[in-house]
Amino acid sequence: MPPISDEDWASAIEEYVNKNKVMIFSKSFCPYCTKVKELFNSLNVEYYCLELDKTDNGPQMQRAMAAKAGKSSVPQVFIEGQHLGGCDDTMAAHSSGKLLELLNPESEKYDYDLIVIGGGSGGLSASKESARLGKKVAVLDFVTPTPIGTTWGLGGTCVNVGCIPKKLMHQAALLGQAIKDSKNYGWNISGAVEHNWAVMRENIQNHIGSLNWNYKVQLRTEQVKYVNAYGQFIDDHHIKAVDKKGKETPMSSRHFIIATGERPRYPDIEGAKEYGITSDDLFSLENSPGKTLVIGASYVALECAGFLSALGLDVTIMVRSILLRGFDQDMAERIGEYMAKEGIKFIRPCVPQKVEKLESGEHKLRVYAKMQSGEEIIGEYDTVLFAIGRNACTDNIGLDKVGVKVNSSNGKVPVENEQTNVPHIYAIGDILEGKPELTPVAIEAGSLLAKRLYANSNVQCDYTFIPTTVFTPLEYGCIGFSEEKALETYGAENIEVYHSNIMPLEWTVPKREANACYCKLICLIPENERVIGFHYLGPNAGEVTQGFSLGLKKGATKADFDAMIGIHPTCAEIFSTLTVTKSSGKSTLQAGC
Ligand code: FAD
Ligand code: NA7
């Protein structure tokens, strides 16, 4: 074989420089080379490094590199085929911002690398992660007031009008139950025990205020630009930010993430918007809602009805058809039965027709409704709370201007790995088509998307076996398949259901209902009884359910559950000893602990 010529070495160097966006010629022992490599590592920028001291024909390669760079020392850095220089040149380019411009040639054309529209669970997660990865990021968050004028601060639904106030009001309700239970445990609570709505409201709102403040501080610390304005697309890379005074500011970006969430829906009936409220108003009401009609049977409806009743209010739920559509119906009906025993009234199947204001009398509103049988019914209440589902906030943000596809029947955005049909526009959180509408899901999807965009990650958000909990008076935690979905998907012959009632030890002394709590595991027979559905109705459902989601994600079988040692005395230990199958028809009732 003829000796390799100088031209051959030169073309080898040329190939290294052209093939790699960032090319470093280095020597493994050289501290300046290490410094440069550390800089690119810290910026999460992928590079190719040729260690000349560890390469065959290193001296020849170094001579060819020197001919191209005009310097024989190492390191020598090339970006997008252009020679940047050695260690000092690279550091200086980093300090001046030139390095980032070279790395992202497009970004200099735009104000930002990334604009996130919506500063809720998903938007904040994506914007902070992207900024941590060295990107120039802005997040727009704007709350359109409710029909009765309620508004709130930074952080989106979860913090202001969702998970946080809901769980805290549920906690207020649990404390009321604990006060009742405490008598049998020897506590002497003298005098009238009453709940004060205004005190609860103020303390919860103060806590939310502190969370709003923390989010602002976090954005400042992470160097994310927070813009309190409503974002609307103008064209591919441009939006306008409209503030509450109507002032419009144009902004441009290389990438966009839409994370605008959802808002409660109102029925198209007279008086709904004028006199009704939704969960967006409930948590900040100055005064107790009083006698309340909750319309709808979503988890939001049942949770709100549950805590309002436990706080001592007269509560009725108007249900159009089933409880908790999308959830296991056996569990949903058990929740309903328990709530009815707790004193909540159910009107079903029934839909509202009209809400009108009363000028005088004991209550403030009159509601006309129609039972499925055709019977007209009329009731008087102080508050009518609509919890009939939520609309994706995608109809007024200019998606038509940029061609982002939206499902016209529900306003949801179909995505492939959180990317919309327009490649530089992404979407996360509640607006996604067919994905669970939960805070941790939005957070995870946002953070993983940022890492894929800006840190060469290829980790996708896994939307399977996501645990969730409904915080009704009897809490319900679940993971994976409902019983009906499992039967529909795999056929009855392939499904075994193990189940049991549960009597929480702490319920025995106050003599609470013996067989209200219940659990079941749904197992796939052909896969060694792999557990594909987990359902638990009882105290602390969120805490009980969370850990089991790991088991389901990892493919745990019924035998794995049986091999688990329980923690005694707990409710969760029941999952280590389930023996009764539904198909056996044997009783699961518990006589006591
Ligand atoms: P959001 O958090 O809704 O944030 C979107 C933000 O974007 C909002 O601040 C909105 O005002 C803003 N925005 C909209 N359009 C624009 C625009 N054009 N320009 C600028 N800003 C805009 N999830 C759980 O995991 N656990 C629970 O216990 C739970 N309880 C809930 C209870 C209730 C009553 C409700 C309503 C929801 C609950 N959720 C719960 C769901 C959870 O709140 C949502 O899944 C989560 O907030 C979704 O996050 P997101 O980022 O998609 O949207
Ligand atoms: P859901 O789950 O869609 O629930 C909406 C509820 O409101 C449901 O019970 C509906 O009854 C009821 N509804 C809807 N429209 C009306 C009218 N016009 N009148 C009376 N009742 C009505 O909504 P959410 O947004 O709360 O939940 C979204 C997701 O969160 C859901 O997918 C779960 O996974 C968790 P229906 O059953 O349709 O008869």
XYZ file of C-alpha atoms and ligand atoms in Angstrom:
685
model
C 0.000 0.000 0.000
C 1.512 3.400 -0.934
C 2.278 5.779 1.985
C -0.598 8.132 2.792
C 0.135 11.558 1.333
C -0.154 15.015 2.941
C -3.338 15.538 0.867
C -4.848 12.429 2.424
C -4.149 13.739 5.961
C -5.570 17.124 4.965
C -8.761 15.596 3.639
C -9.102 13.471 6.802
C -8.927 16.678 8.882
C -11.376 18.345 6.496
C -13.810 15.480 7.020
C -13.585 15.728 10.825
C -14.265 19.473 10.659
C -17.165 19.214 8.227
C -18.866 16.194 9.764
C -18.983 17.504 13.312
C -20.857 20.622 14.366
C -18.275 21.122 17.132
C -14.852 19.581 16.472
C -12.052 19.709 19.027
C -8.474 18.647 18.259
C -7.009 17.853 21.637
C -4.425 15.906 23.610
C -5.701 13.842 26.486
C -3.169 15.188 29.014
C -3.481 18.872 28.040
C -5.209 20.986 30.783
C -6.309 23.649 28.237
C -7.987 20.958 26.173
C -9.750 19.678 29.311
C -10.941 23.225 30.061
C -12.487 23.563 26.611
C -14.156 20.144 26.826
C -15.546 21.040 30.251
C -17.020 24.245 28.845
C -18.904 22.380 26.125
C -20.019 19.752 28.648
C -21.390 22.484 30.920
C -23.316 23.939 27.986
C -24.671 20.462 27.146
C -23.259 20.868 23.660
C -22.315 17.703 21.839
C -18.816 17.734 20.336
C -16.388 15.345 18.704
C -12.923 15.279 20.162
C -9.900 13.771 18.427
C -7.194 13.033 21.008
C -4.083 13.387 18.856
C -1.857 11.605 21.401
C -4.114 8.554 21.317
C -4.656 8.391 17.552
C -2.611 6.344 15.118
C -0.599 8.768 12.979
C -1.229 11.560 15.521
C 1.809 13.633 14.454
C 0.737 13.581 10.783
C -2.813 14.528 11.765
C -1.506 17.375 13.954
C 0.556 18.743 11.038
C -2.513 18.669 8.757
C -4.620 20.320 11.502
C -1.962 23.054 11.875
C -2.070 23.672 8.131
C -5.844 24.213 8.347
C -5.934 26.182 11.626
C -2.737 28.170 11.136
C -1.661 26.994 14.613
C -0.097 23.738 15.694
C -0.957 23.990 19.413
C -3.915 22.189 20.993
C -6.736 22.562 21.568
C -8.073 23.843 18.257
C -11.839 24.259 18.050
C -13.970 24.344 14.896
C -17.704 25.177 14.919
C -19.906 24.527 11.909
C -16.710 24.245 9.817
C -15.366 27.614 10.999
C -12.124 27.860 12.945
C -12.767 29.402 16.382
C -9.252 29.042 17.865
C -7.594 27.646 20.980
C -8.573 27.630 24.622
C -8.339 31.405 25.206
C -10.238 32.169 21.981
C -13.005 29.748 22.967
C -13.311 31.190 26.483
C -13.397 34.745 25.114
C -16.076 33.789 22.584
C -18.115 32.275 25.415
C -17.819 35.444 27.545
C -18.863 37.693 24.670
C -21.848 35.526 23.672
C -20.279 34.826 20.268
C -19.945 31.139 21.084
C -23.701 30.746 21.623
C -24.384 32.602 18.380
C -22.041 30.268 16.511
C -23.685 27.260 18.124
C -27.205 28.485 17.340
C -26.842 30.484 14.134
C -30.607 30.902 13.827
C -31.161 32.239 17.341
C -29.599 35.601 16.607
C -32.508 36.249 14.243
C -35.022 35.901 17.077
C -35.538 37.538 20.455
C -35.587 34.162 22.191
C -34.555 30.551 21.689
C -37.838 29.501 23.281
C -41.115 31.216 24.106
C -43.517 29.244 26.305
C -47.160 30.329 26.181
C -48.728 29.494 29.543
C -47.045 29.565 32.941
C -48.773 26.621 34.596
C -47.431 23.217 35.631
C -46.101 22.313 32.177
C -44.997 25.758 31.008
C -42.985 26.574 34.115
C -41.273 23.202 34.054
C -40.284 23.492 30.378
C -39.150 27.104 30.630
C -36.984 26.630 33.726
C -35.337 23.477 32.358
C -34.603 25.156 29.009
C -33.045 28.164 30.727
C -30.912 25.861 32.885
C -29.637 24.385 29.617
C -28.349 27.781 28.549
C -31.252 28.918 26.364
C -32.780 32.372 26.220
C -36.353 31.780 27.354
C -39.528 33.794 27.938
C -42.747 32.519 29.489
C -46.074 34.288 29.041
C -48.772 33.753 31.629
C -52.080 35.559 31.652
C -55.285 34.712 33.497
C -58.476 35.770 31.758
C -60.917 36.619 34.594
C -63.917 34.343 35.123
C -67.397 35.683 34.236
C -67.751 36.902 37.843
C -64.286 38.484 37.780
C -62.110 35.991 39.684
C -58.453 36.056 38.736
C -55.162 34.826 40.241
C -51.385 34.796 40.051
C -48.568 32.909 38.344
C -48.500 29.120 38.360
C -51.576 27.985 36.446
C -54.522 25.835 37.435
C -52.893 23.431 39.886
C -51.548 26.039 42.256
C -54.335 28.597 42.094
C -57.620 26.860 41.333
C -56.842 23.141 41.197
C -54.846 20.561 43.125
C -53.517 22.833 45.861
C -56.657 24.626 47.144
C -58.707 21.490 46.492
C -56.427 19.266 48.584
C -56.242 21.860 51.361
C -60.045 22.146 51.504
C -60.242 18.348 51.476
C -57.838 18.416 54.428
C -60.182 20.832 56.220
C -62.933 18.282 55.598
C -60.813 15.379 56.910
C -60.073 17.362 60.068
C -63.814 17.741 60.632
C -64.141 13.948 60.401
C -61.153 13.537 62.729
C -62.848 15.785 65.302
C -65.904 13.517 65.179
C -63.725 10.378 65.483
C -61.689 11.867 68.311
C -64.488 11.560 70.883
C -64.204 7.753 70.929
C -60.466 8.173 71.351
C -61.060 10.123 74.549
C -60.828 13.702 73.382
C -63.248 15.945 75.171
C -64.155 18.685 72.743
C -66.534 20.942 74.578
C -68.624 23.668 73.022
C -69.948 23.871 69.486
C -67.492 22.751 66.826
C -68.058 24.975 63.815
C -66.231 25.605 60.629
C -65.298 29.137 59.601
C -65.059 29.431 55.794
C -63.434 32.874 55.850
C -60.547 31.723 58.072
C -59.902 28.652 55.905
C -60.130 30.686 52.717
C -57.764 33.371 53.920
C -55.097 30.935 55.108
C -55.280 28.866 51.922
C -55.168 31.968 49.718
C -52.166 33.251 51.694
C -50.383 29.984 51.038
C -51.205 30.237 47.332
C -49.907 33.823 47.334
C -46.585 32.578 48.707
C -46.416 29.932 45.951
C -47.124 32.608 43.273
C -44.277 34.658 44.706
C -41.895 31.673 44.760
C -42.598 30.959 41.094
C -41.676 34.528 40.174
C -38.463 34.287 42.188
C -37.596 30.955 40.569
C -38.071 32.393 37.078
C -35.841 35.334 37.947
C -33.193 33.048 39.435
C -33.229 30.792 36.380
C -33.126 33.881 34.110
C -36.441 33.148 32.426
C -38.184 36.315 31.263
C -41.705 36.353 32.777
C -44.264 38.281 30.759
C -47.690 38.787 32.336
C -49.505 38.994 28.999
C -51.721 36.936 26.703
C -49.799 35.311 23.842
C -51.192 34.991 20.312
C -49.360 33.764 17.234
C -48.957 36.279 14.392
C -46.841 34.133 12.070
C -44.439 31.204 12.177
C -41.875 32.679 14.551
C -43.723 35.734 15.912
C -46.323 36.276 18.594
C -47.900 39.322 20.153
C -48.068 39.631 23.930
C -51.181 41.550 24.964
C -51.125 42.856 28.532
C -54.128 43.655 30.725
C -54.206 47.243 29.470
C -54.368 45.982 25.882
C -50.785 46.984 25.050
C -49.314 44.731 22.360
C -45.645 43.742 22.312
C -44.263 41.689 19.423
C -41.897 38.865 20.368
C -40.057 36.294 18.259
C -38.532 32.922 18.965
C -36.913 29.954 17.309
C -39.084 27.437 19.201
C -42.471 27.663 20.936
C -44.166 25.494 23.526
C -47.921 25.878 23.947
C -48.991 25.090 27.515
C -52.190 27.077 27.857
C -54.175 24.496 29.842
C -57.953 24.380 30.140
C -60.758 26.431 31.649
C -64.110 25.252 33.039
C -67.017 24.854 30.653
C -70.464 26.396 31.196
C -73.663 24.826 29.878
C -75.528 26.741 27.245
C -78.501 27.568 29.476
C -79.999 30.820 30.687
C -78.353 32.252 33.798
C -75.358 29.876 33.820
C -72.630 32.485 33.419
C -74.517 35.268 35.214
C -75.312 33.335 38.396
C -73.292 30.143 38.341
C -69.686 29.657 39.415
C -67.027 27.054 38.658
C -64.018 25.671 40.486
C -62.157 28.748 39.182
C -64.251 30.856 41.608
C -64.997 28.478 44.465
C -61.683 28.431 46.316
C -61.475 32.207 46.692
C -65.128 32.968 47.557
C -65.212 35.578 50.326
C -68.158 33.884 52.026
C -69.233 30.313 52.476
C -71.130 29.112 49.394
C -74.026 27.983 51.617
C -76.550 25.540 50.230
C -74.861 24.334 47.037
C -75.938 22.537 43.891
C -72.996 20.926 42.118
C -73.759 20.152 38.485
C -71.677 17.437 36.814
C -70.114 14.182 37.948
C -66.474 14.692 36.980
C -63.820 14.221 39.657
C -63.825 17.988 40.159
C -67.586 17.875 40.874
C -67.384 15.018 43.360
C -64.323 16.380 45.142
C -65.853 19.845 45.599
C -69.195 18.398 46.707
C -67.333 16.137 49.139
C -65.448 18.824 50.996
C -68.329 21.309 50.991
C -70.587 18.719 52.592
C -67.963 17.741 55.150
C -67.588 21.419 56.085
C -71.251 21.302 57.093
C -73.016 22.627 53.988
C -76.196 21.290 52.428
C -74.948 19.809 49.124
C -76.753 18.273 46.148
C -75.105 16.807 43.037
C -76.975 16.819 39.737
C -75.688 13.976 37.564
C -76.451 13.698 33.854
C -75.555 10.016 33.512
C -72.713 8.147 35.242
C -70.277 9.146 37.969
C -66.621 9.687 37.079
C -66.684 8.939 33.364
C -63.381 7.329 32.362
C -62.776 5.807 35.794
C -63.622 2.257 36.967
C -67.402 2.302 37.375
C -67.530 -0.198 40.235
C -65.263 2.133 42.239
C -67.179 5.231 41.092
C -70.490 3.837 42.348
C -68.931 2.899 45.697
C -67.722 6.512 46.032
C -71.240 7.736 45.238
C -72.832 5.392 47.789
C -70.463 6.565 50.500
C -71.116 10.223 49.684
C -74.873 9.621 49.803
C -74.516 7.997 53.245
C -72.548 11.060 54.348
C -75.619 13.160 53.551
C -74.944 14.410 50.006
C -78.086 14.342 47.867
C -77.910 13.048 44.295
C -80.349 13.983 41.552
C -79.857 11.637 38.588
C -80.161 11.331 35.671
C -80.910 15.000 35.297
C -79.733 18.118 33.430
C -80.130 21.785 34.320
C -82.349 24.033 32.180
C -82.161 27.489 33.687
C -80.725 29.381 36.658
C -82.466 32.486 37.937
C -81.763 34.936 40.704
C -84.204 35.196 43.598
C -84.906 38.673 44.898
C -86.003 37.474 48.325
C -86.379 34.351 50.406
C -84.103 31.926 52.168
C -81.866 31.183 49.176
C -80.332 33.193 46.341
C -80.889 31.112 43.198
C -83.585 28.954 41.664
C -82.598 26.114 39.329
C -84.943 24.507 36.843
C -83.926 21.046 35.653
C -85.235 18.067 33.752
C -84.992 14.443 34.814
C -84.315 11.902 32.073
C -87.926 10.704 32.601
C -89.066 14.142 31.439
C -90.112 15.272 34.909
C -89.337 18.955 35.563
C -87.787 19.729 38.930
C -87.081 23.020 40.664
C -84.703 23.667 43.547
C -83.413 26.682 45.458
C -79.786 27.105 46.398
C -77.269 29.766 47.410
C -74.598 28.612 44.981
C -74.665 26.691 41.712
C -71.282 25.189 40.891
C -70.771 23.910 37.351
C -68.183 21.142 37.071
C -69.158 19.758 33.680
C -65.728 19.478 32.118
C -63.045 21.828 30.862
C -62.249 23.371 27.470
C -58.723 23.456 26.068
C -57.483 27.059 25.717
C -56.520 26.772 22.072
C -59.216 28.696 20.222
C -57.946 32.244 20.611
C -54.172 31.970 20.368
C -53.676 32.259 16.609
C -52.997 28.575 15.922
C -54.747 29.028 12.563
C -52.126 31.652 11.630
C -49.313 29.117 11.975
C -51.182 26.028 10.821
C -51.057 24.061 14.083
C -53.687 21.306 13.818
C -56.353 21.183 16.492
C -59.085 18.571 16.907
C -62.093 20.724 16.075
C -64.466 18.639 18.220
C -62.659 19.250 21.508
C -59.975 21.896 20.884
C -57.191 19.459 21.820
C -53.817 19.437 20.085
C -52.633 16.125 18.613
C -48.879 15.651 19.059
C -46.146 13.167 18.313
C -43.712 13.226 21.227
C -45.104 16.664 22.190
C -44.310 18.053 18.728
C -47.270 19.515 16.824
C -47.613 19.195 13.043
C -45.538 22.424 12.817
C -41.994 21.268 13.610
C -40.805 24.228 15.727
C -44.045 24.417 17.765
C -44.539 21.980 20.645
C -47.394 21.431 23.100
C -47.629 19.953 26.612
C -50.082 19.515 29.477
C -53.866 19.533 29.531
C -54.282 20.690 25.922
C -52.820 17.456 24.537
C -55.160 15.064 22.793
C -55.560 11.715 24.543
C -53.175 12.316 27.425
C -53.965 12.344 31.163
C -54.761 15.803 32.502
C -52.603 15.858 35.609
C -49.998 18.207 37.005
C -47.101 15.740 37.335
C -47.704 14.606 33.752
C -47.441 18.194 32.457
C -44.294 18.795 34.547
C -42.579 15.608 33.380
C -43.472 16.182 29.720
C -42.191 19.789 29.906
C -38.894 18.930 31.491
C -38.181 15.952 29.198
C -39.087 18.006 26.124
C -36.606 20.733 27.132
C -33.876 18.122 27.550
C -34.639 16.632 24.136
C -34.595 20.075 22.525
C -31.491 21.430 24.200
C -29.453 18.641 25.765
C -29.425 15.922 23.122
C -31.626 13.694 25.252
C -33.835 11.116 23.594
C -35.934 10.274 26.657
C -39.649 10.444 25.911
C -42.476 11.029 28.369
C -44.037 7.675 29.255
C -47.792 8.146 29.549
C -48.527 4.589 30.691
C -49.484 3.443 34.205
C -49.806 6.953 35.557
C -51.166 6.879 39.097
C -53.874 9.281 40.168
C -56.123 9.959 43.132
C -59.616 11.363 43.444
C -59.852 13.217 46.744
C -63.491 12.449 47.517
C -64.518 11.923 51.190
C -63.549 8.295 50.649
C -60.371 8.728 48.635
C -59.791 6.698 45.498
C -56.370 5.886 44.047
C -55.899 4.038 40.785
C -53.287 3.026 38.237
C -53.746 1.524 34.793
C -56.810 -0.265 33.469
C -60.325 0.053 34.837
C -62.097 -3.293 35.077
C -64.369 -2.521 32.121
C -61.463 -1.316 29.942
C -59.464 -4.462 30.782
C -62.409 -6.709 29.873
C -63.015 -4.784 26.656
C -59.322 -4.859 25.671
C -58.369 -8.420 26.589
C -61.677 -10.315 26.943
C -63.164 -11.739 30.154
C -61.350 -15.083 29.722
C -57.983 -13.322 30.028
C -58.715 -11.202 33.089
C -58.707 -12.176 36.766
C -59.771 -9.665 39.404
C -58.615 -10.101 43.029
C -60.507 -7.976 45.498
C -61.316 -7.301 49.117
C -63.075 -4.903 51.404
C -60.804 -3.147 53.873
C -61.503 -2.065 57.445
C -58.968 0.614 58.382
C -57.850 -0.016 61.983
C -58.289 3.651 62.844
C -61.945 3.445 61.819
C -62.778 0.669 64.300
C -62.673 2.626 67.562
C -64.916 5.440 66.285
C -67.168 2.708 64.836
C -67.140 3.975 61.288
C -68.729 2.034 58.458
C -67.245 -1.466 58.225
C -67.184 -2.206 54.508
C -66.921 1.110 52.717
C -63.241 0.727 51.857
C -62.343 -1.657 49.082
C -59.560 -2.606 46.710
C -58.910 -4.707 43.653
C -56.104 -5.815 41.396
C -56.817 -6.495 37.740
C -54.526 -9.185 36.361
C -53.766 -10.345 32.843
C -53.884 -14.164 32.949
C -51.805 -14.956 29.802
C -48.955 -12.777 31.057
C -48.434 -14.638 34.302
C -51.152 -12.550 35.974
C -49.336 -9.303 35.327
C -51.125 -6.572 37.278
C -52.552 -4.072 34.797
C -55.038 -2.312 37.067
C -54.719 -1.152 40.671
C -57.688 0.299 42.552
C -57.884 1.419 46.162
C -60.740 3.115 47.973
C -59.807 4.193 51.466
C -57.838 6.622 53.616
C -54.625 8.177 52.295
C -55.240 6.871 48.787
C -52.594 9.111 47.204
C -49.910 7.916 49.617
C -50.954 4.270 49.226
C -51.133 4.377 45.436
C -47.948 6.258 44.510
C -45.415 3.515 45.304
C -47.429 0.781 43.628
C -47.176 2.631 40.315
C -43.519 1.594 40.223
C -44.589 -2.039 40.463
C -47.089 -1.729 37.625
C -44.614 0.162 35.444
C -42.033 -2.570 36.026
C -44.494 -5.321 35.073
C -45.193 -6.731 38.560
C -47.318 -9.892 38.612
C -49.845 -11.052 41.191
C -47.135 -13.407 42.514
C -44.853 -10.386 43.032
C -47.613 -8.701 45.041
C -48.050 -11.920 47.086
C -44.298 -12.077 47.737
C -44.351 -8.558 49.143
C -44.338 -8.343 52.962
C -47.009 -6.032 54.332
C -46.547 -3.177 56.774
C -48.820 -3.860 59.718
C -51.215 -2.378 60.642
C -51.960 -0.417 57.492
C -54.580 -0.408 54.758
C -51.961 -0.862 52.039
C -50.865 -4.252 53.428
C -54.040 -5.800 51.989
C -52.328 -5.811 48.577
C -49.882 -8.455 49.822
C -52.622 -10.903 50.837
C -55.402 -10.714 48.232
C -56.832 -14.183 47.603
C -60.507 -13.800 46.681
C -61.189 -13.568 42.969
C -64.273 -11.842 41.663
C -65.058 -14.862 39.521
C -65.267 -17.076 42.654
C -68.162 -14.974 43.924
C -66.845 -15.400 47.492
C -67.538 -12.714 50.062
C -64.959 -10.011 50.666
C -66.724 -8.362 53.590
C -64.601 -7.697 56.647
C -66.005 -8.250 60.115
C -63.442 -5.983 61.759
C -59.702 -5.883 62.165
P -52.339 25.097 33.466
O -51.770 24.736 34.783
O -53.801 25.269 33.397
O -51.602 26.419 33.010
C -51.939 27.126 31.852
C -51.640 28.600 32.080
O -51.609 29.287 30.841
C -52.700 29.299 32.922
O -52.096 30.108 33.898
C -53.454 30.138 31.909
O -54.053 31.274 32.492
C -52.328 30.507 30.962
N -52.745 30.888 29.615
C -53.729 30.361 28.861
N -53.735 30.933 27.645
C -52.724 31.833 27.633
C -52.206 32.720 26.647
N -52.720 32.759 25.423
N -51.172 33.521 26.981
C -50.625 33.471 28.216
N -51.072 32.637 29.176
C -52.097 31.821 28.882
N -54.043 17.436 38.772
C -53.388 16.596 39.594
O -52.362 16.051 39.194
N -53.829 16.355 40.866
C -54.930 16.940 41.361
O -55.299 16.697 42.512
C -55.638 17.836 40.524
N -56.726 18.482 40.998
C -57.374 19.378 40.202
C -58.471 20.038 40.729
C -59.159 20.949 39.951
C -60.342 21.679 40.547
C -58.736 21.197 38.619
C -59.472 22.185 37.766
C -57.630 20.552 38.088
C -56.939 19.637 38.887
N -55.827 18.943 38.405
C -55.159 18.058 39.220
C -55.361 19.114 37.009
C -54.150 20.043 36.950
O -54.442 21.253 37.563
C -53.779 20.245 35.477
O -53.566 18.983 34.889
C -52.513 21.073 35.296
O -52.634 22.320 35.913
C -52.233 21.239 33.799
O -51.115 22.033 33.592
P -50.927 22.865 32.243
O -49.542 23.403 32.304
O -51.345 22.064 31.094
O -51.989 24.062 32.341
P -65.237 15.094 32.341
O -64.536 13.945 32.939
O -65.428 15.162 30.882
O -66.646 15.231 33.101
C -67.628 16.131 32.781
C -68.837 15.821 33.666
O -69.853 16.792 33.491
C -69.454 14.492 33.332
O -69.994 13.971 34.508
C -70.540 14.890 32.333
O -71.585 13.988 32.276
C -71.010 16.167 32.952
N -71.616 17.075 31.981
C -71.067 17.506 30.829
N -71.880 18.369 30.215
C -72.969 18.483 30.995
C -74.150 19.245 30.914
N -74.380 20.050 29.896
N -75.058 19.134 31.913
C -74.824 18.309 32.946
N -73.718 17.574 33.100
C -72.809 17.656 32.123
O -64.574 16.433 32.665
P -63.351 16.979 33.468
O -62.854 18.083 32.612
O -63.711 17.286 34.839
O -62.299 15.844 33.474
C -61.324 15.810 32.497
C -60.416 14.649 32.742
O -59.935 14.678 34.061
C -61.074 13.306 32.560
O -60.751 12.835 31.293
C -60.489 12.450 33.651
O -59.501 11.572 33.153
C -59.839 13.390 34.587
P -71.570 12.711 31.246
O -70.768 11.659 31.931
O -70.926 13.192 29.975
O -72.993 12.372 31.079
